[in-house]
Amino acid sequence: MKRTIFAGIGHYVPEKVITNSDLEKWMDTTDEWIQERTGIKERRWVKEGQTVSGLAFEATKIALQRAQLAPQDIEFIIFASMESDVVFPGGGCFLQQKLEIPGVPSMDIRNQCSGFLYGLAVADQFIKTGMYKTILLVGSEIQSTGLDLTTRGRDMAVLFGDGAGAAVLTASNDADRGVIVTKLHADGRFTDKLWGEWPSITHHPRITAEMLETDRIYPKMEGRYVFKHAVTRFPEVIHEALNEAGYSIDQVDLVVPHQANLRITEAVAQRLGVGMDKVYSNIHKYGNTTAATIPICLSEAWEEGRIKQGNVVALASFGSGFTWASSLVKW
Ligand code: UT7
């Protein structure tokens, strides 16, 4: 059976840096609170005119170049994002348009922070069965345009950033490389613990002028509740992948968790019994970029030489849904 390897990985974040001090100007918050509770120092936000497919396109160009492949080599696009450039169609079609590869199938995955790992699982099945040999998997997000930048929305507004990461996945005959295992989970009992409720198709019409006056048009989270689940689910789903693959945590060179909060990452490291030197973190620069987080981390870790060929990397995510997932990859 074919193995799925990361032939190229790239990322792109918008140029505009928003520091914690910038946020202090708009809402009642402090740099100290944000850093102490989350580890975030700054994040990137798009400027007017930038789109999720546009961020994805920039990341894709880098990933393709590193894979030494051209857009025409892509046989399938998987686009993980909570958003698109418009309400519909999904961002994958906009990205395909930019890549100028009409006819190539494109699928959107809307699984929030777990979107990239759900996409990786899908790509891996297509490659294993021989249906496709080269798949573009992208995570791209713009959260900044949907946040409540007043004190009312401060608990969410300080957390999120924009960005994109892209992976060119190819089929390999090398049985000692590539995606070893992917594990996926969801629990819909917790949909309202972290969600964007309005505008909603349950309303007739789905959007009204009155709605815009309420805070229900902004994303909402029961932070502590989500935190407690996250610190349990991350180690659990990593152990699940390790057990299935017959690996121990000592054989893992780098753990790359979704970046929601540095305190969550530290708790996960502690529960796994590994030092923070073995766990990748870039939340201080980007905040939480939802489905883009893991590919951005992979791209930066690769650039920094922290992921080299032959290294075993454990990926894990947890987020809205709840959805959570993991993957073990031999680079
Ligand atoms: O990516 C999806 C997964 N997401 C996560 O896993 C996130 C999980 N949750 C968290 O990371 C944390 O719960 C947060 C960072 C969101 C919040 O940290 P916390 O330590 O749980 O704080 P809290 O929500 O319990 O709030 C503590 C206090 C409250 O004030 P009172 O009630 O104690 O007076 C909040 O109103 O901090 C207040 N607060 C703020 N103060 C300054 C909330 N947001 C802010 C803010 N600046 N931005």
Short mmCIF file of C-alpha atoms and ligand atoms in Angstrom, two decimals:
data_model
loop_
_atom_site.label_atom_id
_atom_site.label_comp_id
_atom_site.label_asym_id
_atom_site.label_seq_id
_atom_site.Cartn_x
_atom_site.Cartn_y
_atom_site.Cartn_z
CA MET A 1 0.00 0.00 0.00
CA LYS A 2 1.16 3.56 -0.75
CA ARG A 3 2.23 5.87 2.06
CA THR A 4 1.31 9.56 2.28
CA ILE A 5 4.35 11.79 2.63
CA PHE A 6 4.69 15.53 3.17
CA ALA A 7 6.54 16.46 -0.03
CA GLY A 8 6.36 20.19 0.72
CA ILE A 9 5.00 22.43 3.47
CA GLY A 10 4.56 26.21 3.47
CA HIS A 11 2.78 28.96 5.33
CA TYR A 12 1.74 32.54 4.94
CA VAL A 13 0.58 35.06 7.53
CA PRO A 14 -0.66 38.60 6.79
CA GLU A 15 1.88 41.39 7.27
CA LYS A 16 -0.28 43.38 9.72
CA VAL A 17 0.85 42.69 13.31
CA ILE A 18 -1.64 43.35 16.12
CA THR A 19 0.05 43.48 19.50
CA ASN A 20 -1.63 43.12 22.88
CA SER A 21 -1.06 46.86 23.37
CA ASP A 22 -3.07 47.52 20.20
CA LEU A 23 -5.97 45.57 21.72
CA GLU A 24 -5.69 47.61 24.93
CA LYS A 25 -6.76 50.65 22.88
CA TRP A 26 -10.06 49.04 21.84
CA MET A 27 -11.14 47.06 24.90
CA ASP A 28 -10.58 46.74 28.63
CA THR A 29 -7.72 44.26 28.57
CA THR A 30 -4.02 44.22 29.37
CA ASP A 31 -0.90 42.77 27.83
CA GLU A 32 -0.25 41.16 31.20
CA TRP A 33 -3.65 39.37 31.32
CA ILE A 34 -3.32 38.09 27.76
CA GLN A 35 0.25 36.84 28.16
CA GLU A 36 -0.37 35.27 31.57
CA ARG A 37 -3.58 33.48 30.57
CA THR A 38 -2.72 32.53 26.99
CA GLY A 39 0.95 33.11 26.12
CA ILE A 40 -0.07 35.30 23.17
CA LYS A 41 2.02 38.45 22.52
CA GLU A 42 0.79 39.35 19.04
CA ARG A 43 -1.21 38.00 16.13
CA ARG A 44 -1.58 38.74 12.40
CA TRP A 45 -4.77 40.22 10.99
CA VAL A 46 -5.65 40.70 7.34
CA LYS A 47 -6.10 44.08 5.73
CA GLU A 48 -9.14 44.92 3.63
CA GLY A 49 -9.23 42.87 0.44
CA GLN A 50 -7.29 39.83 1.68
CA THR A 51 -9.21 36.55 1.46
CA VAL A 52 -8.93 33.02 2.89
CA SER A 53 -8.22 31.66 -0.59
CA GLY A 54 -5.63 34.41 -1.08
CA LEU A 55 -3.77 33.48 2.12
CA ALA A 56 -4.02 29.81 1.09
CA PHE A 57 -2.63 30.63 -2.36
CA GLU A 58 0.47 32.26 -0.87
CA ALA A 59 1.09 29.26 1.41
CA THR A 60 0.48 26.85 -1.48
CA LYS A 61 3.05 28.53 -3.73
CA ILE A 62 5.72 27.96 -1.06
CA ALA A 63 4.65 24.35 -0.42
CA LEU A 64 4.69 23.57 -4.15
CA GLN A 65 8.11 25.12 -4.59
CA ARG A 66 9.50 23.08 -1.68
CA ALA A 67 7.94 19.93 -3.15
CA GLN A 68 9.42 20.90 -6.54
CA LEU A 69 5.99 20.50 -8.10
CA ALA A 70 3.71 22.74 -10.17
CA PRO A 71 -0.01 23.50 -9.68
CA GLN A 72 -0.70 21.19 -12.63
CA ASP A 73 0.61 18.26 -10.57
CA ILE A 74 -2.20 18.65 -8.01
CA GLU A 75 -4.92 16.02 -8.45
CA PHE A 76 -7.17 16.95 -5.53
CA ILE A 77 -7.59 19.96 -3.23
CA ILE A 78 -8.73 19.68 0.37
CA PHE A 79 -9.48 23.07 1.89
CA ALA A 80 -9.90 23.18 5.65
CA SER A 81 -11.45 26.40 6.93
CA MET A 82 -14.33 27.74 8.97
CA GLU A 83 -14.85 30.33 6.26
CA SER A 84 -14.78 30.98 2.57
CA ASP A 85 -14.22 34.20 0.62
CA VAL A 86 -18.03 34.48 0.35
CA VAL A 87 -20.95 32.65 1.99
CA PHE A 88 -20.69 29.96 -0.68
CA PRO A 89 -19.09 28.27 -2.60
CA GLY A 90 -16.27 27.07 -0.39
CA GLY A 91 -12.77 28.48 -0.38
CA GLY A 92 -11.33 25.46 -2.20
CA CYS A 93 -12.92 26.55 -5.47
CA PHE A 94 -11.51 30.06 -5.08
CA LEU A 95 -8.08 28.61 -4.42
CA GLN A 96 -8.37 26.33 -7.45
CA GLN A 97 -9.25 29.38 -9.56
CA LYS A 98 -6.09 31.15 -8.36
CA LEU A 99 -3.99 28.06 -9.09
CA GLU A 100 -5.47 28.00 -12.62
CA ILE A 101 -6.20 24.27 -12.57
CA PRO A 102 -9.86 24.03 -13.68
CA GLY A 103 -11.37 20.56 -13.45
CA VAL A 104 -9.32 19.46 -10.45
CA PRO A 105 -11.69 18.32 -7.66
CA SER A 106 -11.87 20.49 -4.58
CA MET A 107 -13.42 19.67 -1.23
CA ASP A 108 -13.99 21.91 1.77
CA ILE A 109 -13.69 20.64 5.32
CA ARG A 110 -15.37 22.65 8.02
CA ASN A 111 -14.11 21.19 11.25
CA GLN A 112 -12.68 24.26 12.94
CA CYS A 113 -9.40 23.62 14.80
CA SER A 114 -9.41 19.95 13.75
CA GLY A 115 -9.95 20.74 10.07
CA PHE A 116 -6.36 20.12 8.97
CA LEU A 117 -6.12 16.73 10.68
CA TYR A 118 -9.53 15.64 9.35
CA GLY A 119 -8.24 16.70 5.93
CA LEU A 120 -5.04 14.74 6.44
CA ALA A 121 -7.07 11.61 7.27
CA VAL A 122 -9.14 12.04 4.09
CA ALA A 123 -6.07 12.66 1.94
CA ASP A 124 -4.33 9.63 3.43
CA GLN A 125 -7.23 7.34 2.50
CA PHE A 126 -7.26 8.62 -1.11
CA ILE A 127 -3.51 8.12 -1.41
CA LYS A 128 -3.51 4.67 0.23
CA THR A 129 -6.20 3.42 -2.13
CA GLY A 130 -4.30 4.78 -5.13
CA MET A 131 -7.05 7.17 -6.22
CA TYR A 132 -4.75 10.21 -6.11
CA LYS A 133 -0.95 10.57 -6.01
CA THR A 134 -0.66 14.30 -5.27
CA ILE A 135 -3.04 16.15 -2.96
CA LEU A 136 -2.96 19.77 -1.81
CA LEU A 137 -4.16 20.07 1.79
CA VAL A 138 -4.63 23.60 3.10
CA GLY A 139 -5.74 25.17 6.36
CA SER A 140 -6.61 28.85 5.98
CA GLU A 141 -8.47 31.18 8.31
CA ILE A 142 -9.56 34.77 8.70
CA GLN A 143 -11.03 35.25 12.16
CA SER A 144 -10.23 38.90 12.70
CA THR A 145 -13.10 40.33 10.65
CA GLY A 146 -15.66 38.48 12.78
CA LEU A 147 -14.56 39.42 16.28
CA ASP A 148 -16.26 41.77 18.75
CA LEU A 149 -13.52 44.33 19.37
CA THR A 150 -15.29 45.92 22.33
CA THR A 151 -14.85 44.90 25.99
CA ARG A 152 -17.97 42.71 25.59
CA GLY A 153 -16.04 40.40 23.26
CA ARG A 154 -12.61 40.60 24.89
CA ASP A 155 -12.49 36.96 26.00
CA MET A 156 -12.55 35.83 22.35
CA ALA A 157 -11.05 38.80 20.52
CA VAL A 158 -7.63 38.51 22.11
CA LEU A 159 -7.22 34.86 21.14
CA PHE A 160 -7.56 34.63 17.38
CA GLY A 161 -5.38 35.42 14.39
CA ASP A 162 -5.35 34.96 10.63
CA GLY A 163 -3.05 32.83 8.48
CA ALA A 164 -2.67 29.83 6.23
CA GLY A 165 -0.58 26.71 5.92
CA ALA A 166 -0.38 24.29 3.00
CA ALA A 167 0.94 20.77 2.55
CA VAL A 168 1.65 19.00 -0.71
CA LEU A 169 1.04 15.33 0.03
CA THR A 170 2.33 12.68 -2.34
CA ALA A 171 2.21 8.90 -2.61
CA SER A 172 5.37 7.02 -1.73
CA ASN A 173 6.40 3.37 -1.94
CA ASP A 174 8.68 3.84 1.08
CA ALA A 175 6.92 1.86 3.82
CA ASP A 176 9.13 3.48 6.45
CA ARG A 177 7.91 7.05 5.84
CA GLY A 178 4.73 9.08 5.84
CA VAL A 179 1.44 9.13 7.73
CA ILE A 180 1.45 6.21 10.15
CA VAL A 181 -1.99 6.70 11.67
CA THR A 182 -4.77 9.28 11.98
CA LYS A 183 -7.43 9.28 14.72
CA LEU A 184 -10.59 11.39 14.49
CA HIS A 185 -13.28 12.20 17.05
CA ALA A 186 -16.27 14.50 17.56
CA ASP A 187 -18.84 15.01 20.30
CA GLY A 188 -21.83 17.08 19.22
CA ARG A 189 -23.17 17.33 22.75
CA PHE A 190 -20.86 20.31 23.16
CA THR A 191 -21.70 22.32 20.02
CA ASP A 192 -22.78 25.38 22.02
CA LYS A 193 -19.66 25.49 24.21
CA LEU A 194 -17.68 27.13 21.40
CA TRP A 195 -19.68 28.38 18.47
CA GLY A 196 -20.81 31.14 16.15
CA GLU A 197 -24.57 31.11 16.50
CA TRP A 198 -25.95 33.92 14.29
CA PRO A 199 -26.74 34.61 11.45
CA SER A 200 -28.51 31.27 11.38
CA ILE A 201 -30.84 29.50 8.95
CA THR A 202 -33.18 28.72 11.85
CA HIS A 203 -34.29 32.37 11.67
CA HIS A 204 -36.71 33.69 9.04
CA PRO A 205 -35.05 35.61 7.53
CA ARG A 206 -31.67 34.37 8.64
CA ILE A 207 -30.31 37.86 9.24
CA THR A 208 -32.12 40.93 10.56
CA ALA A 209 -31.09 44.46 11.48
CA GLU A 210 -31.92 43.70 15.17
CA MET A 211 -29.50 40.79 15.19
CA LEU A 212 -26.63 43.11 14.38
CA GLU A 213 -27.26 44.95 17.67
CA THR A 214 -26.73 41.81 19.78
CA ASP A 215 -23.57 39.95 20.76
CA ARG A 216 -24.95 36.69 19.37
CA ILE A 217 -23.45 37.47 15.96
CA TYR A 218 -19.98 37.01 17.47
CA PRO A 219 -18.19 33.76 18.33
CA LYS A 220 -18.77 32.57 21.90
CA MET A 221 -16.87 30.20 24.14
CA GLU A 222 -17.19 28.85 27.65
CA GLY A 223 -13.45 29.16 28.07
CA ARG A 224 -12.90 27.18 31.25
CA TYR A 225 -15.18 24.36 30.10
CA VAL A 226 -13.33 24.08 26.78
CA PHE A 227 -9.98 24.29 28.55
CA LYS A 228 -10.81 21.32 30.82
CA HIS A 229 -11.86 19.15 27.88
CA ALA A 230 -8.83 20.18 25.82
CA VAL A 231 -6.24 19.21 28.42
CA THR A 232 -7.81 15.75 28.68
CA ARG A 233 -8.47 15.10 25.01
CA PHE A 234 -5.05 16.13 23.66
CA PRO A 235 -2.98 13.54 25.58
CA GLU A 236 -5.73 10.94 25.21
CA VAL A 237 -5.87 11.18 21.42
CA ILE A 238 -2.06 11.27 21.12
CA HIS A 239 -1.84 8.08 23.22
CA GLU A 240 -4.54 6.53 21.04
CA ALA A 241 -2.42 7.14 17.93
CA LEU A 242 0.76 5.92 19.63
CA ASN A 243 -0.94 2.74 20.85
CA GLU A 244 -2.39 1.95 17.45
CA ALA A 245 0.98 2.49 15.78
CA GLY A 246 2.87 0.56 18.46
CA TYR A 247 5.03 3.59 19.28
CA SER A 248 6.02 5.01 22.64
CA ILE A 249 6.18 8.75 23.36
CA ASP A 250 9.98 8.40 23.60
CA GLN A 251 10.07 7.59 19.88
CA VAL A 252 8.38 10.90 19.03
CA ASP A 253 10.81 13.67 18.05
CA LEU A 254 8.32 16.55 18.11
CA VAL A 255 4.76 17.02 19.35
CA VAL A 256 2.82 19.64 17.37
CA PRO A 257 -0.42 20.47 19.16
CA HIS A 258 -3.06 22.91 17.95
CA GLN A 259 -2.21 26.31 19.46
CA ALA A 260 -5.17 27.47 21.55
CA ASN A 261 -3.40 28.49 24.73
CA LEU A 262 0.19 28.08 25.95
CA ARG A 263 -1.20 26.84 29.29
CA ILE A 264 -2.99 24.02 27.46
CA THR A 265 0.20 23.12 25.58
CA GLU A 266 2.19 23.08 28.84
CA ALA A 267 -0.43 20.90 30.54
CA VAL A 268 -0.37 18.50 27.58
CA ALA A 269 3.45 18.27 27.71
CA GLN A 270 3.25 17.53 31.42
CA ARG A 271 0.59 14.85 31.00
CA LEU A 272 2.57 13.23 28.18
CA GLY A 273 5.70 13.32 30.33
CA VAL A 274 7.76 15.28 27.80
CA GLY A 275 9.68 18.52 28.16
CA MET A 276 8.55 21.69 26.38
CA ASP A 277 11.67 21.36 24.18
CA LYS A 278 9.87 18.47 22.49
CA VAL A 279 6.63 20.41 21.97
CA TYR A 280 6.26 23.03 19.25
CA SER A 281 4.76 26.38 20.18
CA ASN A 282 4.36 29.58 18.17
CA ILE A 283 1.20 30.90 19.82
CA HIS A 284 3.10 33.97 21.08
CA LYS A 285 3.38 35.20 17.46
CA TYR A 286 0.09 34.16 15.90
CA GLY A 287 -2.54 33.36 18.54
CA ASN A 288 -5.05 30.70 17.55
CA THR A 289 -5.39 30.41 13.77
CA THR A 290 -7.91 27.53 13.88
CA ALA A 291 -7.41 25.10 10.95
CA ALA A 292 -4.29 26.95 9.79
CA THR A 293 -2.44 26.39 13.06
CA ILE A 294 -0.98 22.93 12.55
CA PRO A 295 0.33 23.49 9.00
CA ILE A 296 1.82 26.86 10.04
CA CYS A 297 3.58 25.09 12.95
CA LEU A 298 4.81 22.31 10.64
CA SER A 299 6.13 24.79 8.12
CA GLU A 300 7.97 26.85 10.74
CA ALA A 301 9.32 23.76 12.52
CA TRP A 302 10.60 22.46 9.18
CA GLU A 303 12.22 25.82 8.38
CA GLU A 304 13.88 25.85 11.80
CA GLY A 305 15.28 22.35 11.24
CA ARG A 306 13.18 20.92 14.07
CA ILE A 307 11.54 18.47 11.65
CA LYS A 308 13.92 16.55 9.43
CA GLN A 309 13.43 13.53 7.25
CA GLY A 310 13.08 10.43 9.42
CA ASN A 311 11.71 12.34 12.44
CA VAL A 312 8.50 11.11 14.04
CA VAL A 313 6.01 13.93 14.59
CA ALA A 314 2.82 13.68 16.66
CA LEU A 315 0.07 16.10 15.61
CA ALA A 316 -3.03 16.78 17.71
CA SER A 317 -5.98 19.15 17.67
CA PHE A 318 -9.01 20.02 19.75
CA GLY A 319 -11.73 22.57 19.07
CA SER A 320 -15.26 23.59 18.34
CA GLY A 321 -17.75 20.79 17.78
CA PHE A 322 -16.16 19.44 19.92
CA THR A 323 -13.87 17.84 17.39
CA TRP A 324 -10.45 16.43 18.14
CA ALA A 325 -7.91 14.40 16.24
CA SER A 326 -4.33 13.20 16.09
CA SER A 327 -1.83 11.84 13.62
CA LEU A 328 1.56 10.23 13.80
CA VAL A 329 3.79 11.04 10.84
CA LYS A 330 7.30 9.86 9.99
CA TRP A 331 8.65 12.78 7.99
O1 UT7 B 1 -9.24 26.54 19.66
C1 UT7 B 1 -10.32 25.94 20.26
C2 UT7 B 1 -10.01 25.50 21.61
N1 UT7 B 1 -9.95 26.64 22.50
C3 UT7 B 1 -9.44 26.48 23.72
O2 UT7 B 1 -9.01 25.41 24.02
C4 UT7 B 1 -9.45 27.64 24.66
C5 UT7 B 1 -9.72 27.14 26.06
N2 UT7 B 1 -9.88 28.20 27.06
C6 UT7 B 1 -8.90 29.07 27.40
O3 UT7 B 1 -7.83 29.06 26.82
C7 UT7 B 1 -9.13 30.00 28.58
O4 UT7 B 1 -10.29 29.60 29.25
C8 UT7 B 1 -9.23 31.50 28.18
C9 UT7 B 1 -7.87 32.02 27.74
C10 UT7 B 1 -10.22 31.67 27.07
C11 UT7 B 1 -9.68 32.34 29.37
O5 UT7 B 1 -8.78 32.19 30.47
P1 UT7 B 1 -9.33 31.85 31.93
O6 UT7 B 1 -8.16 31.80 32.80
O7 UT7 B 1 -10.16 30.60 31.83
O8 UT7 B 1 -10.18 33.11 32.28
P2 UT7 B 1 -11.77 33.23 32.59
O9 UT7 B 1 -12.56 33.05 31.34
O10 UT7 B 1 -12.12 32.38 33.74
O11 UT7 B 1 -11.89 34.74 33.01
C12 UT7 B 1 -11.24 35.26 34.18
C13 UT7 B 1 -11.50 36.73 34.29
C14 UT7 B 1 -12.98 37.10 34.18
O12 UT7 B 1 -13.22 38.17 35.07
P3 UT7 B 1 -13.90 37.90 36.51
O13 UT7 B 1 -15.22 37.24 36.23
O14 UT7 B 1 -12.95 37.00 37.22
O15 UT7 B 1 -14.01 39.27 37.07
C15 UT7 B 1 -13.10 37.61 32.76
O16 UT7 B 1 -14.15 38.53 32.61
O17 UT7 B 1 -10.84 37.44 33.24
C16 UT7 B 1 -11.78 38.28 32.56
N3 UT7 B 1 -11.37 38.39 31.17
C17 UT7 B 1 -10.47 39.28 30.72
N4 UT7 B 1 -9.77 40.24 31.37
C18 UT7 B 1 -8.90 40.96 30.62
C19 UT7 B 1 -11.77 37.63 30.11
N5 UT7 B 1 -11.14 38.02 29.00
C20 UT7 B 1 -10.32 39.03 29.35
C21 UT7 B 1 -9.41 39.84 28.63
N6 UT7 B 1 -8.72 40.78 29.32
N7 UT7 B 1 -9.19 39.67 27.32
#
